[in-house]
CSV table of C-alpha atoms and ligand atoms in Angstrom, one decimal:
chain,number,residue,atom,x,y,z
F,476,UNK,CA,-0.1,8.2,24.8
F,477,UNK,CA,-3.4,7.0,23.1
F,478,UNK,CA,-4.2,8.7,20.0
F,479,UNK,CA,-7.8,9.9,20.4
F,480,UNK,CA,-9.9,8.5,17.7
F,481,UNK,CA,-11.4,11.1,16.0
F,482,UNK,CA,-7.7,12.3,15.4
F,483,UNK,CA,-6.8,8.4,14.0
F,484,UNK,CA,-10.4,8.8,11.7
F,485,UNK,CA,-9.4,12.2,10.2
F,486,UNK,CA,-6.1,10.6,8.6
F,487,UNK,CA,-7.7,6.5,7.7
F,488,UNK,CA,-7.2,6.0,4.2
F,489,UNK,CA,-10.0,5.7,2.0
F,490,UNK,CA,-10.5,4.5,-1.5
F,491,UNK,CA,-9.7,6.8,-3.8
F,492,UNK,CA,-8.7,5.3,-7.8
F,493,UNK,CA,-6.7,7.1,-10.0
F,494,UNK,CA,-5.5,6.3,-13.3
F,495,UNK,CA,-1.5,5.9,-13.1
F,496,UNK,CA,1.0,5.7,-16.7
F,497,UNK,CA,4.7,4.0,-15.8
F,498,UNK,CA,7.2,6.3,-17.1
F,499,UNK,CA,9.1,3.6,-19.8
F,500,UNK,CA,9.0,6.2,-22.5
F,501,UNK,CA,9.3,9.4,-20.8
F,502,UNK,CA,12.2,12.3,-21.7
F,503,UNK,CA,12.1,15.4,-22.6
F,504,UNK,CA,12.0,15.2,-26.4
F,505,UNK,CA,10.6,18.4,-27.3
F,506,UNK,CA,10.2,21.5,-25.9
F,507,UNK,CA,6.3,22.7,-25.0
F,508,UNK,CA,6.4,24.7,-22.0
F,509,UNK,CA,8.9,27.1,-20.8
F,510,UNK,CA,10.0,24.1,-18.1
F,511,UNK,CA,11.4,21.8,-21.3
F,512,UNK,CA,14.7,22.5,-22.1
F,513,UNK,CA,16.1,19.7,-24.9
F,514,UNK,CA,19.8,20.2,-23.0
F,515,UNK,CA,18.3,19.6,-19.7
F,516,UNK,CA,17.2,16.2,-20.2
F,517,UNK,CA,15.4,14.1,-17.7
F,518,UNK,CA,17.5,11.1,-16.4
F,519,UNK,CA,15.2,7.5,-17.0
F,520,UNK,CA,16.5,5.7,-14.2
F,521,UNK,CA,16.0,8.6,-11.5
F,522,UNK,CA,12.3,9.3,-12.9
F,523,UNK,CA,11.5,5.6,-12.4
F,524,UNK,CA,12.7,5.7,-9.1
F,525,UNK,CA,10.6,9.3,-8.0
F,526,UNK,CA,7.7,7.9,-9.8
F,527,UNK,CA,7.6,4.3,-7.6
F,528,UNK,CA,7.9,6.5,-5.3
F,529,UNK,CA,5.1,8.2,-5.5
F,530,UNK,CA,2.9,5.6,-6.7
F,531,UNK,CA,4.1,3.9,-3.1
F,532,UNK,CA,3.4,7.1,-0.7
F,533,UNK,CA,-0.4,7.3,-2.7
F,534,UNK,CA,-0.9,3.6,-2.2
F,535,UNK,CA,0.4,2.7,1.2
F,536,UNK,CA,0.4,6.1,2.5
F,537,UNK,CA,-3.0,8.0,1.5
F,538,UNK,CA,-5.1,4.8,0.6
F,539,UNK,CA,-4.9,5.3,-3.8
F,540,UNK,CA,-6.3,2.4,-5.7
F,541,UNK,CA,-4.2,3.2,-8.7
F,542,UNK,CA,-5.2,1.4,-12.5
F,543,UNK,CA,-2.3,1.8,-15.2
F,544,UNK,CA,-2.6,2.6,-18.8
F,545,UNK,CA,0.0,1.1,-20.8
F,546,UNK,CA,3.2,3.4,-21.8
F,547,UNK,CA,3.4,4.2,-25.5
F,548,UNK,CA,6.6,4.4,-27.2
F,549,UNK,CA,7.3,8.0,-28.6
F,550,UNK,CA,4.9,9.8,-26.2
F,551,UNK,CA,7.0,10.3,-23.5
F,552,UNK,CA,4.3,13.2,-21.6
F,553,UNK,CA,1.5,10.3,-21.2
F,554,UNK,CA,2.5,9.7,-17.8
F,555,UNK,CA,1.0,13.1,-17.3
F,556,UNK,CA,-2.2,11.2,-17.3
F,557,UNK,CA,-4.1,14.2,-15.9
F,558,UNK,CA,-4.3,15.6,-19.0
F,559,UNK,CA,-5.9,12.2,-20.2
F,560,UNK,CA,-9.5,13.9,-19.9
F,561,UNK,CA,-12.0,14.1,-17.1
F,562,UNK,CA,-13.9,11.3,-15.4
F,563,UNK,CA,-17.1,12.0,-13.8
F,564,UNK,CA,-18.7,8.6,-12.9
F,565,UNK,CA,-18.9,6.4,-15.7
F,566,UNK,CA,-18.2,8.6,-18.4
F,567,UNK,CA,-15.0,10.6,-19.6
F,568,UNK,CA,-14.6,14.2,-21.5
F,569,UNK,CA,-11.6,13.2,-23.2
F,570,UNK,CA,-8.7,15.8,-24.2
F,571,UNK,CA,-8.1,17.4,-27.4
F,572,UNK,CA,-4.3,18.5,-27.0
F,573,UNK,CA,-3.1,21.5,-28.4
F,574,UNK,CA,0.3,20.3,-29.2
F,575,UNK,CA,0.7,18.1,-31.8
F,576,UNK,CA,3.5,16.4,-29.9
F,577,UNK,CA,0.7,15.0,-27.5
F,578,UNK,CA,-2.0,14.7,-29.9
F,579,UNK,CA,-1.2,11.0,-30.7
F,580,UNK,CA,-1.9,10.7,-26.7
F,581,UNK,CA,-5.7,10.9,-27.4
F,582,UNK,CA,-6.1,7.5,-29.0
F,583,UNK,CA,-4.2,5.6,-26.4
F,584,UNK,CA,-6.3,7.0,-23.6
F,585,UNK,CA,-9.4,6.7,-25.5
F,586,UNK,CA,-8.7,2.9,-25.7
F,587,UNK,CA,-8.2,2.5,-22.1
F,588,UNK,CA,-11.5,4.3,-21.4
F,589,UNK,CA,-13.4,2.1,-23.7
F,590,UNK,CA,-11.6,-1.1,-22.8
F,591,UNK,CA,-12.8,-0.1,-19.2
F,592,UNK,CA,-16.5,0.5,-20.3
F,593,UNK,CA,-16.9,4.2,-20.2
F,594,UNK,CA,-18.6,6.2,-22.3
F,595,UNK,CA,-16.4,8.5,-23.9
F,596,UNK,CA,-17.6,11.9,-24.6
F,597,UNK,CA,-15.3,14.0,-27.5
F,598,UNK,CA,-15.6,17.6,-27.7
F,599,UNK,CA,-15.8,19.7,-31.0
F,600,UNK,CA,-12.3,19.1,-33.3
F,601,UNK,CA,-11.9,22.9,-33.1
F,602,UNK,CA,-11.9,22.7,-29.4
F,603,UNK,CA,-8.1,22.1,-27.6
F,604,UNK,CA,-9.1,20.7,-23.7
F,605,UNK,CA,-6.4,19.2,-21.2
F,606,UNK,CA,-8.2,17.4,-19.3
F,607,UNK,CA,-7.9,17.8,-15.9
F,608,UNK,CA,-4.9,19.4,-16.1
F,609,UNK,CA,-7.1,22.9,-16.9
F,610,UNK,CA,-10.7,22.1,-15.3
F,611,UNK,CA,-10.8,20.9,-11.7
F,612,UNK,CA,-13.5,20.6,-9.6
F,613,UNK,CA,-13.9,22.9,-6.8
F,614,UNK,CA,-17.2,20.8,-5.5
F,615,UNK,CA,-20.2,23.6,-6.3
F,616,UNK,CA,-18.4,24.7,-9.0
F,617,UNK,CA,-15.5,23.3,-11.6
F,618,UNK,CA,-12.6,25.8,-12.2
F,619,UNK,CA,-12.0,25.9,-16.3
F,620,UNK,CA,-8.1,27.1,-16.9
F,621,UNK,CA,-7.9,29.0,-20.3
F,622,UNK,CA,-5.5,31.2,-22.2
F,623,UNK,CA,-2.6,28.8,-22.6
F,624,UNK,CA,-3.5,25.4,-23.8
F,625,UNK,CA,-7.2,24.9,-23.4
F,626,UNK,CA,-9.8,27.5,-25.2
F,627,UNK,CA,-12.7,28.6,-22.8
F,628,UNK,CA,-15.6,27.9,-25.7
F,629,UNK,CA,-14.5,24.4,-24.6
F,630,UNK,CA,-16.1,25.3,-21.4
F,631,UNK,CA,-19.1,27.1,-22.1
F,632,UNK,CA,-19.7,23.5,-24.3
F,633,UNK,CA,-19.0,20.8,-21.4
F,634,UNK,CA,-20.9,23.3,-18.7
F,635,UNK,CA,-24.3,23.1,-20.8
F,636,UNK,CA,-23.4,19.4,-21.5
F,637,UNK,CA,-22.8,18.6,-18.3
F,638,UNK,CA,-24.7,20.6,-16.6
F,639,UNK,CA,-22.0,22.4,-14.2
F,640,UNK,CA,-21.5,25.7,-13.7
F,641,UNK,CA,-17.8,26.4,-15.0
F,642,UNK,CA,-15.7,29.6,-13.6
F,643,UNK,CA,-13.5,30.4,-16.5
F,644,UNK,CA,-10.1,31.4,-14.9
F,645,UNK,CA,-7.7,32.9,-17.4
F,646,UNK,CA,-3.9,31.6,-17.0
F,647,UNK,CA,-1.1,34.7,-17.8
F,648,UNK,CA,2.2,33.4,-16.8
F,649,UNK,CA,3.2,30.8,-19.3
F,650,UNK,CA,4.8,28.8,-16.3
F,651,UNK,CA,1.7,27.9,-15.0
F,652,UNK,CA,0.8,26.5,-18.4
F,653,UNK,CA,-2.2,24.4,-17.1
F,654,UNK,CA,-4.4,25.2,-14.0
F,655,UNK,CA,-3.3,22.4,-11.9
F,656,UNK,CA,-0.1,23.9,-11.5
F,657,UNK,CA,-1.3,27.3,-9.7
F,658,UNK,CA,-4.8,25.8,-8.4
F,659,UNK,CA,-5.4,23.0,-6.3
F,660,UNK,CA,-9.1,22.6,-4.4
F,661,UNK,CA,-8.8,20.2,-1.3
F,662,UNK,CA,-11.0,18.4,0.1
F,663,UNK,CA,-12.3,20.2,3.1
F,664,UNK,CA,-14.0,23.1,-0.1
F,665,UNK,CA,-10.7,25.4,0.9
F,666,UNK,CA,-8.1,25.8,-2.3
F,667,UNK,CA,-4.2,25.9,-2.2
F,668,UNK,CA,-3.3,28.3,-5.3
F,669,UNK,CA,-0.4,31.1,-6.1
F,670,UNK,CA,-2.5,34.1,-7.2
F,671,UNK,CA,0.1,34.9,-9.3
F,672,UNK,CA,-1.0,32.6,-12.0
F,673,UNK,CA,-4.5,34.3,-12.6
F,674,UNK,CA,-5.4,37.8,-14.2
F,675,UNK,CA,-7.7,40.0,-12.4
F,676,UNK,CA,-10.7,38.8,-13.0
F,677,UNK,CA,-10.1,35.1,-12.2
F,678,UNK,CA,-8.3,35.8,-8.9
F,679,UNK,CA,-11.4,38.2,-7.9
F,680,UNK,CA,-13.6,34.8,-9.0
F,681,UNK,CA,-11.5,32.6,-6.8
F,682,UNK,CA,-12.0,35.2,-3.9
F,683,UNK,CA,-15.5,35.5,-4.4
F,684,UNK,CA,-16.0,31.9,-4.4
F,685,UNK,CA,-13.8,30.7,-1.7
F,686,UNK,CA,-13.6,32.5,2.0
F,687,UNK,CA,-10.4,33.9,3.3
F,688,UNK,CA,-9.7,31.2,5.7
F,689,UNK,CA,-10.0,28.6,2.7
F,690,UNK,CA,-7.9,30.0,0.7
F,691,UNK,CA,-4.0,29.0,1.6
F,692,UNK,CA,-1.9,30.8,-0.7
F,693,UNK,CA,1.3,29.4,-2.3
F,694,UNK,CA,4.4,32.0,-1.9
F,695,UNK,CA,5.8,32.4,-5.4
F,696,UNK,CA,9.2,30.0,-4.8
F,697,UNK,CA,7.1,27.0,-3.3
F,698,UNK,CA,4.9,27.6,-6.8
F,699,UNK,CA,7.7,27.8,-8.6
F,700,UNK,CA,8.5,24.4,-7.0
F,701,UNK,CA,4.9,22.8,-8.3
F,702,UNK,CA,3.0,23.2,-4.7
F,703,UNK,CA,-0.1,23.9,-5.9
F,704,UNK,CA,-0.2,20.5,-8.2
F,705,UNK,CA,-0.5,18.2,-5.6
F,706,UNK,CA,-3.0,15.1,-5.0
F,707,UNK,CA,-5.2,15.5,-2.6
F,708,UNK,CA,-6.8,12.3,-1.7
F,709,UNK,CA,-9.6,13.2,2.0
F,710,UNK,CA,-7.3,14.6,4.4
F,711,UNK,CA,-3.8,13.5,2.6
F,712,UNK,CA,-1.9,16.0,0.7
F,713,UNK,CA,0.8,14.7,-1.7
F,714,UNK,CA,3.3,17.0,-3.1
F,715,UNK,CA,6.5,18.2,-4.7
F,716,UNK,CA,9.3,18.5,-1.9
F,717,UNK,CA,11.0,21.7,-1.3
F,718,UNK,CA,7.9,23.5,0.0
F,719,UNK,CA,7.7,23.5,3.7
F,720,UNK,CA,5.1,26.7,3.7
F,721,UNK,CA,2.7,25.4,2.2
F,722,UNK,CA,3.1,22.0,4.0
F,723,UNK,CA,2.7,24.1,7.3
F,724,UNK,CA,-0.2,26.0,6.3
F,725,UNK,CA,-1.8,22.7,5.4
F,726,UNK,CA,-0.8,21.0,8.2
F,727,UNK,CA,-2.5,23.8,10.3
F,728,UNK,CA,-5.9,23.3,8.1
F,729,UNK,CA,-5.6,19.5,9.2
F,730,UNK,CA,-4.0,17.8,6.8
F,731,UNK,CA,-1.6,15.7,6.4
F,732,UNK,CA,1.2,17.0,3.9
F,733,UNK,CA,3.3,14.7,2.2
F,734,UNK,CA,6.3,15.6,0.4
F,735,UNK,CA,8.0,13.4,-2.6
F,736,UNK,CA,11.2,14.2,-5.0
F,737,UNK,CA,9.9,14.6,-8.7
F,738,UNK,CA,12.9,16.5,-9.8
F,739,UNK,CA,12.8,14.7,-13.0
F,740,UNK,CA,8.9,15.4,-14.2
F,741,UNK,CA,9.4,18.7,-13.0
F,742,UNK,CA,11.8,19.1,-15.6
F,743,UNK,CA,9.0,18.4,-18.2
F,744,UNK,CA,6.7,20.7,-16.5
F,745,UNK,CA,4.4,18.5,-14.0
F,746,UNK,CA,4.6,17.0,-10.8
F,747,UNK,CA,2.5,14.7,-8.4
F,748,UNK,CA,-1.0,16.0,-9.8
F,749,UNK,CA,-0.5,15.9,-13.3
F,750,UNK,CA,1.0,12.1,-13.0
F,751,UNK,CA,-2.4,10.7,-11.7
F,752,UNK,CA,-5.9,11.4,-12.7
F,753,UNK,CA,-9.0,11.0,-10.6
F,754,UNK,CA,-11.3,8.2,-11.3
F,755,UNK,CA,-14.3,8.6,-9.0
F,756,UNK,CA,-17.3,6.8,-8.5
V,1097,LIG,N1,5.1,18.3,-20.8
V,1097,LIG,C1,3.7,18.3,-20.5
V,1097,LIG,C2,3.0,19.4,-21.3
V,1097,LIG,O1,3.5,20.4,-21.5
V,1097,LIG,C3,3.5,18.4,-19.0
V,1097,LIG,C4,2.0,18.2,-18.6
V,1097,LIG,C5,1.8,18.5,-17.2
V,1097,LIG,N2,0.4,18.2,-16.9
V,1097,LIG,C6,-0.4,19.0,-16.1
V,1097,LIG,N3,-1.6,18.5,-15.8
V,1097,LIG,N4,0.0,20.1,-15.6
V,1097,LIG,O2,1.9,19.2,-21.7
């Protein structure tokens, strides 16, 4: 039967670019989140293989125009390249880490921005930021994840900088280390998240902000499986397998919900969002 076309025009690909880091160097050497575990180490050959993966299923699948920043011997989390900084048009908050493990990270991305002629804006050394790891942006507003690596000053800065109005959201379960991984806004202005993740206050923000019917909540074993840090690229929807809910609840919002294997990243504590980074404009 003949797909009508308004159904084929809700799934065509569109450019989206995003800033990609092959995983030559990456292990679990050191143990930063409660997901590291130094015995539990990540196996190179199977994390190459999930990570074409997934480079393929954004490219051929969901339309990604992907640019790669060169690997760096001895920092194996740079393929996490969501916690590079963020990009808004031309320019580019870049990170201050709060590990020292992944401080060394903030030169090498720096040199990629500035090799690709954006202007790099650096917050205040006492400031940590991840990037977009802990502030996504939810359209009308950006969402600012505190409490575990970044510090919320760092948001009250970049929102008069910038402009934006940040919602602070405080993180309390040191599983969901970074916002991406219990927060996701989608295209279409709803949100996938696991409430969970959020004290009080912030998951009365995220209510207040977002309708009921925009808000598709994560059940805690599909979190627990990195659901909520997906790519969302117009109405595409790549994520970790192993959470046919949420992939239901998406598909019945219109999407389309793509599932990959990232066993091996999810063993450092990130999965399909945190290995790309938006580069819009
Ligand atoms: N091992 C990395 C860290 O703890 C994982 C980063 C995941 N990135 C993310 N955007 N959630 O920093």
């Amino acid at each position: 039967m003949e797909v009508p076309s308004i159904a084929r025009e809700a799934v065509r690909p569109a450019a989206h670019r995003l800033l990609v880091c092959p995983p030559d160097h990456y292990r679990i050497a050191y143990e930063i989140n409660p997901w590291m575990r130094l015995e539990r180490a990540a196996d190179p050959h199977v994390a190459r293989v999930q990570w074409d993966a997934l480079i393929a299923m954004l490219e051929k699948e969901c339309g990604a125009m992907l640019e790669r920043v060169e690997p760096a011997a001895g920092l194996p989390d740079m393929v996490f390249t969501a916690n590079a900084g963020v990009v808004t048009g031309r320019s580019v908050i870049l990170s201050r880490f709060r590990c020292p493990e992944r401080q060394p990270e903030e030169e090498q991305f720096a040199r990629w921005f500035e090799d690709h002629g954006y202007a790099a804006v650096r917050l205040p050394r006492e400031l940590f930021f991840e990037g977009a790891g802990d502030l996504l942006d939810g359209r009308e507003v950006w969402f600012g994840g505190h409490g575990q690596r970044s510090d919320i000053r760092a948001y009250r800065y970049l929102g008069s900088l910038e402009g934006r109005d940040i919602i602070p959201l405080k993180l309390v379960d040191p599983r969901f280390y970074h916002l991406d991984t219990c927060l996701c806004p989608l295209t279409g202005g709803e949100v996938l998240w696991f409430p969970g993740g959020f004290d009080r206050s912030g998951r009365a923000a995220i209510r207040d902000l977002v309708p009921p019917s925009g808000r598709i909540e994560v059940p805690e074993e599909e979190a627990l499986r990195f659901a909520c840090n997906a790519v969302c690229l117009g109405r595409h929807i790549v994520m970790p397998e192993g959470c046919p809910d949420t992939m239901a609840k998406l598909e019945a919002h219109g999407y389309r919900a793509h599932a990959v294997c990232l066993s091996e990243f999810i063993k450092a504590g990130g999965a399909a969002k945190c290995l790309t980074l938006a580069l819009p404009g």
